[in-house]
JSON list of C-alpha atoms in Angstrom, two decimals:
[
{"chain": "A", "resi": 142, "resn": "MET", "atom": "CA", "xyz": [-28.70, -27.20, 29.34]},
{"chain": "A", "resi": 143, "resn": "THR", "atom": "CA", "xyz": [-28.89, -30.29, 30.52]},
{"chain": "A", "resi": 144, "resn": "ALA", "atom": "CA", "xyz": [-28.97, -33.43, 28.57]},
{"chain": "A", "resi": 145, "resn": "ALA", "atom": "CA", "xyz": [-32.67, -34.17, 29.69]},
{"chain": "A", "resi": 146, "resn": "THR", "atom": "CA", "xyz": [-33.77, -30.90, 27.91]},
{"chain": "A", "resi": 147, "resn": "ALA", "atom": "CA", "xyz": [-31.53, -30.87, 25.27]},
{"chain": "A", "resi": 148, "resn": "ILE", "atom": "CA", "xyz": [-33.18, -31.20, 21.55]},
{"chain": "A", "resi": 149, "resn": "ARG", "atom": "CA", "xyz": [-32.40, -34.32, 20.39]},
{"chain": "A", "resi": 150, "resn": "LEU", "atom": "CA", "xyz": [-31.37, -34.79, 16.82]},
{"chain": "A", "resi": 151, "resn": "LEU", "atom": "CA", "xyz": [-30.89, -37.32, 14.10]},
{"chain": "A", "resi": 152, "resn": "LEU", "atom": "CA", "xyz": [-28.54, -36.98, 11.19]},
{"chain": "A", "resi": 153, "resn": "VAL", "atom": "CA", "xyz": [-29.29, -38.95, 7.89]},
{"chain": "A", "resi": 154, "resn": "ASP", "atom": "CA", "xyz": [-27.30, -37.89, 5.14]},
{"chain": "A", "resi": 155, "resn": "ASP", "atom": "CA", "xyz": [-25.63, -40.37, 2.68]},
{"chain": "A", "resi": 156, "resn": "ASP", "atom": "CA", "xyz": [-22.49, -37.94, 2.20]},
{"chain": "A", "resi": 157, "resn": "PRO", "atom": "CA", "xyz": [-19.95, -38.49, 4.98]},
{"chain": "A", "resi": 158, "resn": "LEU", "atom": "CA", "xyz": [-18.71, -34.80, 4.72]},
{"chain": "A", "resi": 159, "resn": "VAL", "atom": "CA", "xyz": [-22.37, -33.08, 5.08]},
{"chain": "A", "resi": 160, "resn": "ARG", "atom": "CA", "xyz": [-22.77, -35.43, 8.08]},
{"chain": "A", "resi": 161, "resn": "ALA", "atom": "CA", "xyz": [-19.94, -34.50, 9.36]},
{"chain": "A", "resi": 162, "resn": "GLY", "atom": "CA", "xyz": [-20.10, -30.80, 8.93]},
{"chain": "A", "resi": 163, "resn": "LEU", "atom": "CA", "xyz": [-23.96, -30.65, 10.30]},
{"chain": "A", "resi": 164, "resn": "SER", "atom": "CA", "xyz": [-22.57, -32.54, 13.07]},
{"chain": "A", "resi": 165, "resn": "LEU", "atom": "CA", "xyz": [-20.09, -30.25, 13.97]},
{"chain": "A", "resi": 166, "resn": "MET", "atom": "CA", "xyz": [-22.44, -27.38, 13.57]},
{"chain": "A", "resi": 167, "resn": "LEU", "atom": "CA", "xyz": [-25.33, -28.12, 14.93]},
{"chain": "A", "resi": 168, "resn": "GLY", "atom": "CA", "xyz": [-23.17, -30.06, 17.93]},
{"chain": "A", "resi": 169, "resn": "GLY", "atom": "CA", "xyz": [-21.81, -26.60, 18.80]},
{"chain": "A", "resi": 170, "resn": "ALA", "atom": "CA", "xyz": [-25.17, -25.34, 20.08]},
{"chain": "A", "resi": 171, "resn": "GLU", "atom": "CA", "xyz": [-25.64, -26.05, 24.03]},
{"chain": "A", "resi": 172, "resn": "ASP", "atom": "CA", "xyz": [-28.91, -26.92, 23.25]},
{"chain": "A", "resi": 173, "resn": "ILE", "atom": "CA", "xyz": [-28.93, -29.79, 21.04]},
{"chain": "A", "resi": 174, "resn": "GLU", "atom": "CA", "xyz": [-27.37, -32.82, 21.29]},
{"chain": "A", "resi": 175, "resn": "ILE", "atom": "CA", "xyz": [-26.20, -35.18, 18.41]},
{"chain": "A", "resi": 176, "resn": "VAL", "atom": "CA", "xyz": [-27.96, -38.62, 19.17]},
{"chain": "A", "resi": 177, "resn": "GLY", "atom": "CA", "xyz": [-27.18, -40.36, 16.47]},
{"chain": "A", "resi": 178, "resn": "GLU", "atom": "CA", "xyz": [-26.39, -40.40, 12.60]},
{"chain": "A", "resi": 179, "resn": "GLY", "atom": "CA", "xyz": [-27.41, -42.41, 9.31]},
{"chain": "A", "resi": 180, "resn": "ALA", "atom": "CA", "xyz": [-26.38, -43.25, 5.81]},
{"chain": "A", "resi": 181, "resn": "ASP", "atom": "CA", "xyz": [-29.81, -44.01, 4.19]},
{"chain": "A", "resi": 182, "resn": "GLY", "atom": "CA", "xyz": [-33.21, -43.93, 4.44]},
{"chain": "A", "resi": 183, "resn": "ALA", "atom": "CA", "xyz": [-33.49, -47.72, 5.40]},
{"chain": "A", "resi": 184, "resn": "GLU", "atom": "CA", "xyz": [-31.83, -47.08, 8.88]},
{"chain": "A", "resi": 185, "resn": "VAL", "atom": "CA", "xyz": [-34.39, -44.56, 9.72]},
{"chain": "A", "resi": 186, "resn": "GLU", "atom": "CA", "xyz": [-36.71, -46.51, 11.51]},
{"chain": "A", "resi": 187, "resn": "ALA", "atom": "CA", "xyz": [-33.91, -48.94, 13.71]},
{"chain": "A", "resi": 188, "resn": "LEU", "atom": "CA", "xyz": [-32.10, -45.32, 14.36]},
{"chain": "A", "resi": 189, "resn": "VAL", "atom": "CA", "xyz": [-35.28, -43.50, 15.80]},
{"chain": "A", "resi": 190, "resn": "ASP", "atom": "CA", "xyz": [-35.96, -46.53, 17.98]},
{"chain": "A", "resi": 191, "resn": "ARG", "atom": "CA", "xyz": [-32.59, -46.96, 19.33]},
{"chain": "A", "resi": 192, "resn": "THR", "atom": "CA", "xyz": [-31.98, -43.13, 19.80]},
{"chain": "A", "resi": 193, "resn": "ARG", "atom": "CA", "xyz": [-35.30, -41.14, 20.46]},
{"chain": "A", "resi": 194, "resn": "PRO", "atom": "CA", "xyz": [-34.88, -38.06, 19.09]},
{"chain": "A", "resi": 195, "resn": "ASP", "atom": "CA", "xyz": [-36.99, -35.31, 19.03]},
{"chain": "A", "resi": 196, "resn": "VAL", "atom": "CA", "xyz": [-36.10, -33.79, 15.07]},
{"chain": "A", "resi": 197, "resn": "VAL", "atom": "CA", "xyz": [-34.94, -35.85, 12.25]},
{"chain": "A", "resi": 198, "resn": "LEU", "atom": "CA", "xyz": [-32.74, -33.76, 9.78]},
{"chain": "A", "resi": 199, "resn": "MET", "atom": "CA", "xyz": [-32.80, -36.24, 6.47]},
{"chain": "A", "resi": 200, "resn": "ASP", "atom": "CA", "xyz": [-31.54, -36.06, 3.38]},
{"chain": "A", "resi": 201, "resn": "ILE", "atom": "CA", "xyz": [-34.07, -35.93, 0.29]},
{"chain": "A", "resi": 202, "resn": "ARG", "atom": "CA", "xyz": [-31.65, -37.98, -2.09]},
{"chain": "A", "resi": 203, "resn": "MET", "atom": "CA", "xyz": [-30.26, -40.81, -0.81]},
{"chain": "A", "resi": 204, "resn": "PRO", "atom": "CA", "xyz": [-29.15, -44.30, -2.46]},
{"chain": "A", "resi": 205, "resn": "SER", "atom": "CA", "xyz": [-31.17, -47.25, -1.15]},
{"chain": "A", "resi": 206, "resn": "VAL", "atom": "CA", "xyz": [-34.25, -45.63, 0.79]},
{"chain": "A", "resi": 207, "resn": "ASP", "atom": "CA", "xyz": [-34.70, -41.91, 0.12]},
{"chain": "A", "resi": 208, "resn": "GLY", "atom": "CA", "xyz": [-35.92, -39.24, 2.26]},
{"chain": "A", "resi": 209, "resn": "LEU", "atom": "CA", "xyz": [-39.44, -39.29, 1.36]},
{"chain": "A", "resi": 210, "resn": "THR", "atom": "CA", "xyz": [-40.47, -42.77, 1.82]},
{"chain": "A", "resi": 211, "resn": "ALA", "atom": "CA", "xyz": [-38.45, -42.56, 4.54]},
{"chain": "A", "resi": 212, "resn": "THR", "atom": "CA", "xyz": [-40.54, -39.64, 6.30]},
{"chain": "A", "resi": 213, "resn": "GLU", "atom": "CA", "xyz": [-43.63, -41.32, 4.83]},
{"chain": "A", "resi": 214, "resn": "ARG", "atom": "CA", "xyz": [-42.79, -44.61, 7.11]},
{"chain": "A", "resi": 215, "resn": "LEU", "atom": "CA", "xyz": [-41.54, -42.26, 10.25]},
{"chain": "A", "resi": 216, "resn": "ARG", "atom": "CA", "xyz": [-44.75, -39.71, 10.22]},
{"chain": "A", "resi": 217, "resn": "ALA", "atom": "CA", "xyz": [-47.18, -43.30, 9.85]},
{"chain": "A", "resi": 218, "resn": "ARG", "atom": "CA", "xyz": [-45.83, -44.29, 13.59]},
{"chain": "A", "resi": 219, "resn": "ALA", "atom": "CA", "xyz": [-47.51, -43.10, 16.57]},
{"chain": "A", "resi": 220, "resn": "ASP", "atom": "CA", "xyz": [-45.42, -40.48, 18.35]},
{"chain": "A", "resi": 221, "resn": "ALA", "atom": "CA", "xyz": [-42.90, -39.86, 15.44]},
{"chain": "A", "resi": 222, "resn": "PRO", "atom": "CA", "xyz": [-40.22, -37.54, 15.79]},
{"chain": "A", "resi": 223, "resn": "GLU", "atom": "CA", "xyz": [-40.59, -34.16, 13.56]},
{"chain": "A", "resi": 224, "resn": "VAL", "atom": "CA", "xyz": [-38.64, -34.55, 10.41]},
{"chain": "A", "resi": 225, "resn": "VAL", "atom": "CA", "xyz": [-37.28, -32.02, 8.53]},
{"chain": "A", "resi": 226, "resn": "VAL", "atom": "CA", "xyz": [-35.92, -32.57, 4.48]},
{"chain": "A", "resi": 227, "resn": "LEU", "atom": "CA", "xyz": [-32.42, -31.22, 3.37]},
{"chain": "A", "resi": 228, "resn": "THR", "atom": "CA", "xyz": [-32.17, -30.66, -0.19]},
{"chain": "A", "resi": 229, "resn": "THR", "atom": "CA", "xyz": [-30.32, -28.53, -2.69]},
{"chain": "A", "resi": 230, "resn": "PHE", "atom": "CA", "xyz": [-33.23, -27.31, -4.45]},
{"chain": "A", "resi": 231, "resn": "HIS", "atom": "CA", "xyz": [-35.43, -24.16, -3.34]},
{"chain": "A", "resi": 232, "resn": "ALA", "atom": "CA", "xyz": [-38.18, -25.93, -5.52]},
{"chain": "A", "resi": 233, "resn": "ASP", "atom": "CA", "xyz": [-37.93, -29.54, -5.52]},
{"chain": "A", "resi": 234, "resn": "GLU", "atom": "CA", "xyz": [-40.79, -31.58, -6.50]},
{"chain": "A", "resi": 235, "resn": "GLN", "atom": "CA", "xyz": [-39.60, -34.16, -3.95]},
{"chain": "A", "resi": 236, "resn": "VAL", "atom": "CA", "xyz": [-39.75, -31.49, -1.13]},
{"chain": "A", "resi": 237, "resn": "LEU", "atom": "CA", "xyz": [-43.13, -30.86, -1.98]},
{"chain": "A", "resi": 238, "resn": "HIS", "atom": "CA", "xyz": [-44.17, -34.38, -1.48]},
{"chain": "A", "resi": 239, "resn": "ALA", "atom": "CA", "xyz": [-42.05, -34.64, 1.79]},
{"chain": "A", "resi": 240, "resn": "LEU", "atom": "CA", "xyz": [-44.03, -31.91, 3.14]},
{"chain": "A", "resi": 241, "resn": "ARG", "atom": "CA", "xyz": [-47.31, -33.88, 2.21]},
{"chain": "A", "resi": 242, "resn": "ALA", "atom": "CA", "xyz": [-46.02, -36.69, 3.95]},
{"chain": "A", "resi": 243, "resn": "GLY", "atom": "CA", "xyz": [-45.54, -35.05, 7.23]},
{"chain": "A", "resi": 244, "resn": "ALA", "atom": "CA", "xyz": [-42.20, -33.12, 7.02]},
{"chain": "A", "resi": 245, "resn": "ALA", "atom": "CA", "xyz": [-42.18, -29.97, 9.01]},
{"chain": "A", "resi": 246, "resn": "GLY", "atom": "CA", "xyz": [-40.53, -27.62, 6.50]},
{"chain": "A", "resi": 247, "resn": "PHE", "atom": "CA", "xyz": [-36.99, -28.04, 4.49]},
{"chain": "A", "resi": 248, "resn": "VAL", "atom": "CA", "xyz": [-33.57, -26.51, 4.79]},
{"chain": "A", "resi": 249, "resn": "LEU", "atom": "CA", "xyz": [-31.25, -25.85, 2.10]},
{"chain": "A", "resi": 250, "resn": "LYS", "atom": "CA", "xyz": [-27.31, -27.22, 2.51]},
{"chain": "A", "resi": 251, "resn": "ASP", "atom": "CA", "xyz": [-26.39, -23.96, 1.80]},
{"chain": "A", "resi": 252, "resn": "THR", "atom": "CA", "xyz": [-28.53, -22.30, 4.24]},
{"chain": "A", "resi": 253, "resn": "PRO", "atom": "CA", "xyz": [-26.24, -20.24, 6.84]},
{"chain": "A", "resi": 254, "resn": "PRO", "atom": "CA", "xyz": [-25.46, -22.48, 9.84]},
{"chain": "A", "resi": 255, "resn": "ALA", "atom": "CA", "xyz": [-27.31, -20.14, 12.49]},
{"chain": "A", "resi": 256, "resn": "GLU", "atom": "CA", "xyz": [-30.42, -20.25, 10.52]},
{"chain": "A", "resi": 257, "resn": "ILE", "atom": "CA", "xyz": [-30.17, -24.23, 10.37]},
{"chain": "A", "resi": 258, "resn": "VAL", "atom": "CA", "xyz": [-29.60, -24.42, 14.52]},
{"chain": "A", "resi": 259, "resn": "ASP", "atom": "CA", "xyz": [-32.48, -21.75, 14.34]},
{"chain": "A", "resi": 260, "resn": "ALA", "atom": "CA", "xyz": [-34.67, -24.26, 12.16]},
{"chain": "A", "resi": 261, "resn": "VAL", "atom": "CA", "xyz": [-34.13, -27.58, 14.39]},
{"chain": "A", "resi": 262, "resn": "ARG", "atom": "CA", "xyz": [-35.15, -24.99, 17.88]},
{"chain": "A", "resi": 263, "resn": "ARG", "atom": "CA", "xyz": [-38.33, -24.22, 15.72]},
{"chain": "A", "resi": 264, "resn": "VAL", "atom": "CA", "xyz": [-39.48, -27.56, 14.50]},
{"chain": "A", "resi": 265, "resn": "ALA", "atom": "CA", "xyz": [-38.65, -28.86, 18.22]},
{"chain": "A", "resi": 266, "resn": "ALA", "atom": "CA", "xyz": [-40.72, -26.23, 19.45]},
{"chain": "A", "resi": 267, "resn": "GLY", "atom": "CA", "xyz": [-43.82, -27.46, 16.88]},
{"chain": "A", "resi": 268, "resn": "ASP", "atom": "CA", "xyz": [-43.20, -24.76, 14.47]},
{"chain": "A", "resi": 269, "resn": "PRO", "atom": "CA", "xyz": [-42.75, -25.20, 10.83]},
{"chain": "A", "resi": 270, "resn": "VAL", "atom": "CA", "xyz": [-39.63, -24.06, 8.58]},
{"chain": "A", "resi": 271, "resn": "LEU", "atom": "CA", "xyz": [-41.05, -22.69, 5.83]},
{"chain": "A", "resi": 272, "resn": "SER", "atom": "CA", "xyz": [-41.38, -18.72, 5.25]},
{"chain": "A", "resi": 273, "resn": "PRO", "atom": "CA", "xyz": [-44.39, -17.48, 3.26]},
{"chain": "A", "resi": 274, "resn": "ALA", "atom": "CA", "xyz": [-42.66, -16.89, 0.20]},
{"chain": "A", "resi": 275, "resn": "VAL", "atom": "CA", "xyz": [-40.81, -20.12, 0.09]},
{"chain": "A", "resi": 276, "resn": "THR", "atom": "CA", "xyz": [-44.66, -21.70, 0.63]},
{"chain": "A", "resi": 277, "resn": "ARG", "atom": "CA", "xyz": [-45.91, -20.02, -2.27]},
{"chain": "A", "resi": 278, "resn": "GLN", "atom": "CA", "xyz": [-43.08, -20.83, -4.32]},
{"chain": "A", "resi": 279, "resn": "LEU", "atom": "CA", "xyz": [-43.59, -24.82, -3.68]},
{"chain": "A", "resi": 280, "resn": "MET", "atom": "CA", "xyz": [-47.24, -24.40, -4.02]},
{"chain": "A", "resi": 281, "resn": "ARG", "atom": "CA", "xyz": [-46.87, -22.55, -7.45]},
{"chain": "A", "resi": 282, "resn": "HIS", "atom": "CA", "xyz": [-44.52, -25.85, -8.41]},
{"chain": "A", "resi": 283, "resn": "ALA", "atom": "CA", "xyz": [-47.23, -28.09, -7.35]},
{"chain": "A", "resi": 284, "resn": "ALA", "atom": "CA", "xyz": [-50.11, -26.98, -9.72]},
{"chain": "A", "resi": 285, "resn": "GLY", "atom": "CA", "xyz": [-50.13, -29.11, -12.53]},
{"chain": "A", "resi": 286, "resn": "ALA", "atom": "CA", "xyz": [-52.17, -30.83, -14.90]},
{"chain": "A", "resi": 287, "resn": "ARG", "atom": "CA", "xyz": [-53.96, -32.59, -12.17]},
{"chain": "A", "resi": 288, "resn": "ALA", "atom": "CA", "xyz": [-54.75, -29.51, -10.29]},
{"chain": "A", "resi": 289, "resn": "ASP", "atom": "CA", "xyz": [-58.35, -29.53, -10.65]},
{"chain": "A", "resi": 290, "resn": "THR", "atom": "CA", "xyz": [-58.82, -33.14, -9.37]},
{"chain": "A", "resi": 291, "resn": "ARG", "atom": "CA", "xyz": [-56.54, -32.10, -6.25]},
{"chain": "A", "resi": 292, "resn": "GLN", "atom": "CA", "xyz": [-58.62, -29.02, -5.80]},
{"chain": "A", "resi": 293, "resn": "ALA", "atom": "CA", "xyz": [-62.39, -30.76, -5.76]},
{"chain": "A", "resi": 294, "resn": "ARG", "atom": "CA", "xyz": [-60.33, -33.63, -3.06]},
{"chain": "A", "resi": 295, "resn": "ALA", "atom": "CA", "xyz": [-59.10, -30.74, -1.07]},
{"chain": "A", "resi": 296, "resn": "ARG", "atom": "CA", "xyz": [-62.54, -29.25, -0.76]},
{"chain": "A", "resi": 297, "resn": "ASP", "atom": "CA", "xyz": [-64.22, -31.93, 0.19]},
{"chain": "A", "resi": 298, "resn": "ARG", "atom": "CA", "xyz": [-61.77, -32.82, 2.81]},
{"chain": "A", "resi": 299, "resn": "LEU", "atom": "CA", "xyz": [-62.24, -29.03, 3.93]},
{"chain": "A", "resi": 300, "resn": "THR", "atom": "CA", "xyz": [-66.38, -29.65, 4.31]},
{"chain": "A", "resi": 301, "resn": "THR", "atom": "CA", "xyz": [-65.49, -30.93, 7.75]},
{"chain": "A", "resi": 302, "resn": "LEU", "atom": "CA", "xyz": [-64.47, -27.87, 9.37]},
{"chain": "A", "resi": 303, "resn": "ASN", "atom": "CA", "xyz": [-66.77, -25.11, 10.50]},
{"chain": "A", "resi": 304, "resn": "ASP", "atom": "CA", "xyz": [-66.76, -21.76, 9.50]},
{"chain": "A", "resi": 305, "resn": "ARG", "atom": "CA", "xyz": [-64.17, -20.68, 12.50]},
{"chain": "A", "resi": 306, "resn": "GLU", "atom": "CA", "xyz": [-61.89, -23.50, 11.63]},
{"chain": "A", "resi": 307, "resn": "ARG", "atom": "CA", "xyz": [-62.08, -22.53, 7.68]},
{"chain": "A", "resi": 308, "resn": "GLU", "atom": "CA", "xyz": [-60.78, -18.79, 8.54]},
{"chain": "A", "resi": 309, "resn": "VAL", "atom": "CA", "xyz": [-57.66, -20.03, 10.88]},
{"chain": "A", "resi": 310, "resn": "ALA", "atom": "CA", "xyz": [-56.70, -22.82, 7.90]},
{"chain": "A", "resi": 311, "resn": "VAL", "atom": "CA", "xyz": [-56.76, -20.33, 4.99]},
{"chain": "A", "resi": 312, "resn": "ALA", "atom": "CA", "xyz": [-54.63, -17.83, 7.69]},
{"chain": "A", "resi": 313, "resn": "VAL", "atom": "CA", "xyz": [-52.01, -20.83, 8.37]},
{"chain": "A", "resi": 314, "resn": "GLY", "atom": "CA", "xyz": [-52.17, -21.70, 4.63]},
{"chain": "A", "resi": 315, "resn": "ARG", "atom": "CA", "xyz": [-50.75, -17.52, 4.29]},
{"chain": "A", "resi": 316, "resn": "GLY", "atom": "CA", "xyz": [-47.89, -18.40, 6.58]},
{"chain": "A", "resi": 317, "resn": "LEU", "atom": "CA", "xyz": [-49.58, -16.48, 9.70]},
{"chain": "A", "resi": 318, "resn": "ALA", "atom": "CA", "xyz": [-48.07, -17.55, 13.11]},
{"chain": "A", "resi": 319, "resn": "ASN", "atom": "CA", "xyz": [-50.54, -17.91, 16.10]},
{"chain": "A", "resi": 320, "resn": "ALA", "atom": "CA", "xyz": [-50.38, -14.08, 17.17]},
{"chain": "A", "resi": 321, "resn": "GLU", "atom": "CA", "xyz": [-50.68, -12.65, 13.71]},
{"chain": "A", "resi": 322, "resn": "ILE", "atom": "CA", "xyz": [-54.09, -15.25, 13.38]},
{"chain": "A", "resi": 323, "resn": "ALA", "atom": "CA", "xyz": [-55.29, -14.21, 16.85]},
{"chain": "A", "resi": 324, "resn": "THR", "atom": "CA", "xyz": [-55.27, -10.24, 16.12]},
{"chain": "A", "resi": 325, "resn": "GLY", "atom": "CA", "xyz": [-56.54, -10.53, 12.34]},
{"chain": "A", "resi": 326, "resn": "LEU", "atom": "CA", "xyz": [-59.33, -13.15, 13.70]},
{"chain": "A", "resi": 327, "resn": "PHE", "atom": "CA", "xyz": [-60.09, -11.30, 16.95]},
{"chain": "A", "resi": 328, "resn": "MET", "atom": "CA", "xyz": [-59.44, -14.10, 19.24]},
{"chain": "A", "resi": 329, "resn": "SER", "atom": "CA", "xyz": [-56.76, -15.69, 21.64]},
{"chain": "A", "resi": 330, "resn": "VAL", "atom": "CA", "xyz": [-53.63, -17.23, 20.86]},
{"chain": "A", "resi": 331, "resn": "ALA", "atom": "CA", "xyz": [-54.80, -19.92, 23.52]},
{"chain": "A", "resi": 332, "resn": "THR", "atom": "CA", "xyz": [-58.00, -20.62, 21.14]},
{"chain": "A", "resi": 333, "resn": "VAL", "atom": "CA", "xyz": [-56.00, -20.35, 17.83]},
{"chain": "A", "resi": 334, "resn": "LYS", "atom": "CA", "xyz": [-54.31, -23.46, 18.72]},
{"chain": "A", "resi": 335, "resn": "THR", "atom": "CA", "xyz": [-57.22, -24.78, 19.90]},
{"chain": "A", "resi": 336, "resn": "HIS", "atom": "CA", "xyz": [-58.70, -24.44, 16.77]},
{"chain": "A", "resi": 337, "resn": "VAL", "atom": "CA", "xyz": [-55.40, -25.69, 14.84]},
{"chain": "A", "resi": 338, "resn": "SER", "atom": "CA", "xyz": [-55.49, -29.02, 16.97]},
{"chain": "A", "resi": 339, "resn": "ARG", "atom": "CA", "xyz": [-58.96, -29.37, 15.76]},
{"chain": "A", "resi": 340, "resn": "ILE", "atom": "CA", "xyz": [-58.02, -28.44, 12.02]},
{"chain": "A", "resi": 341, "resn": "LEU", "atom": "CA", "xyz": [-55.36, -31.32, 12.51]},
{"chain": "A", "resi": 342, "resn": "ALA", "atom": "CA", "xyz": [-57.54, -34.07, 14.34]},
{"chain": "A", "resi": 343, "resn": "LYS", "atom": "CA", "xyz": [-60.72, -33.47, 11.72]},
{"chain": "A", "resi": 344, "resn": "LEU", "atom": "CA", "xyz": [-58.88, -33.93, 8.65]},
{"chain": "A", "resi": 345, "resn": "GLY", "atom": "CA", "xyz": [-55.96, -36.45, 9.54]},
{"chain": "A", "resi": 346, "resn": "LEU", "atom": "CA", "xyz": [-53.07, -34.19, 9.22]},
{"chain": "A", "resi": 347, "resn": "ASN", "atom": "CA", "xyz": [-49.69, -34.26, 10.97]},
{"chain": "A", "resi": 348, "resn": "ASN", "atom": "CA", "xyz": [-48.74, -30.29, 10.98]},
{"chain": "A", "resi": 349, "resn": "ARG", "atom": "CA", "xyz": [-48.78, -26.72, 9.94]},
{"chain": "A", "resi": 350, "resn": "VAL", "atom": "CA", "xyz": [-47.53, -26.84, 6.76]},
{"chain": "A", "resi": 351, "resn": "GLN", "atom": "CA", "xyz": [-50.18, -29.43, 5.34]},
{"chain": "A", "resi": 352, "resn": "ILE", "atom": "CA", "xyz": [-52.73, -27.49, 6.68]},
{"chain": "A", "resi": 353, "resn": "ALA", "atom": "CA", "xyz": [-51.58, -24.80, 4.28]},
{"chain": "A", "resi": 354, "resn": "LEU", "atom": "CA", "xyz": [-50.98, -27.10, 1.49]},
{"chain": "A", "resi": 355, "resn": "LEU", "atom": "CA", "xyz": [-54.53, -28.59, 1.69]},
{"chain": "A", "resi": 356, "resn": "ALA", "atom": "CA", "xyz": [-55.87, -24.56, 1.98]},
{"chain": "A", "resi": 357, "resn": "TYR", "atom": "CA", "xyz": [-53.79, -24.05, -1.29]},
{"chain": "A", "resi": 358, "resn": "ASP", "atom": "CA", "xyz": [-55.36, -26.96, -3.11]},
{"chain": "A", "resi": 359, "resn": "ALA", "atom": "CA", "xyz": [-58.90, -26.55, -2.53]},
{"chain": "A", "resi": 360, "resn": "GLY", "atom": "CA", "xyz": [-58.23, -22.71, -3.91]},
{"chain": "A", "resi": 361, "resn": "LEU", "atom": "CA", "xyz": [-58.82, -20.74, -0.49]},
{"chain": "A", "resi": 362, "resn": "LEU", "atom": "CA", "xyz": [-55.60, -18.46, -0.94]},
{"chain": "A", "resi": 363, "resn": "GLU", "atom": "CA", "xyz": [-56.51, -15.87, -2.67]},
{"chain": "A", "resi": 364, "resn": "GLY", "atom": "CA", "xyz": [-54.01, -15.24, -6.10]},
{"chain": "A", "resi": 365, "resn": "GLU", "atom": "CA", "xyz": [-52.42, -18.44, -5.31]},
{"chain": "A", "resi": 366, "resn": "GLY", "atom": "CA", "xyz": [-54.83, -21.43, -5.56]},
{"chain": "A", "resi": 367, "resn": "THR", "atom": "CA", "xyz": [-56.39, -22.77, -8.42]},
{"chain": "A", "resi": 368, "resn": "ASN", "atom": "CA", "xyz": [-59.36, -21.02, -9.53]}
]
């Protein structure tokens, strides 16, 4: 693995011990290069400009500018790197907000090292880091007093999709991979990818996680959405 092909990773966490552990763990992977470290979300944009990472592994809770705000600012930029948020909680409201802001997923700080390395690789390859079970847990956590308003807005946004795109959006919301969607909807993987790209463009979304959240909000996931 050469420097030109390695995944360029930026670490952002206010705890120097956590950063040191992550750097040791991830830096040992031959296909990952740690290109920089930061201690607060306020540093992120300048660090990204300087180091040009492919992926940012970002703590959600920091003293000056938190990971949520930093993610929103970063993902609003053109050619933004992917963001994976770090958290100590399985179902943290701030994590859900980070996903809506464009983060590609999240990992728990006590996740086994091999799984954190795999998460960085998957996000760099364009795959969200959320299992269907975790996705459902976060979605249930999101349900609340404003569910009806959220559902109406989500359904209105989805009217821009045609029937086939809507089917693909629902499948993405259920956590299915492209190959599984292709099998279930009797189409090629390439066609699924095309539909996903069109869905993202039509809805102004960043990634598959946001498609899943929107499908949930609209009540399209049987047994999981608001009714």
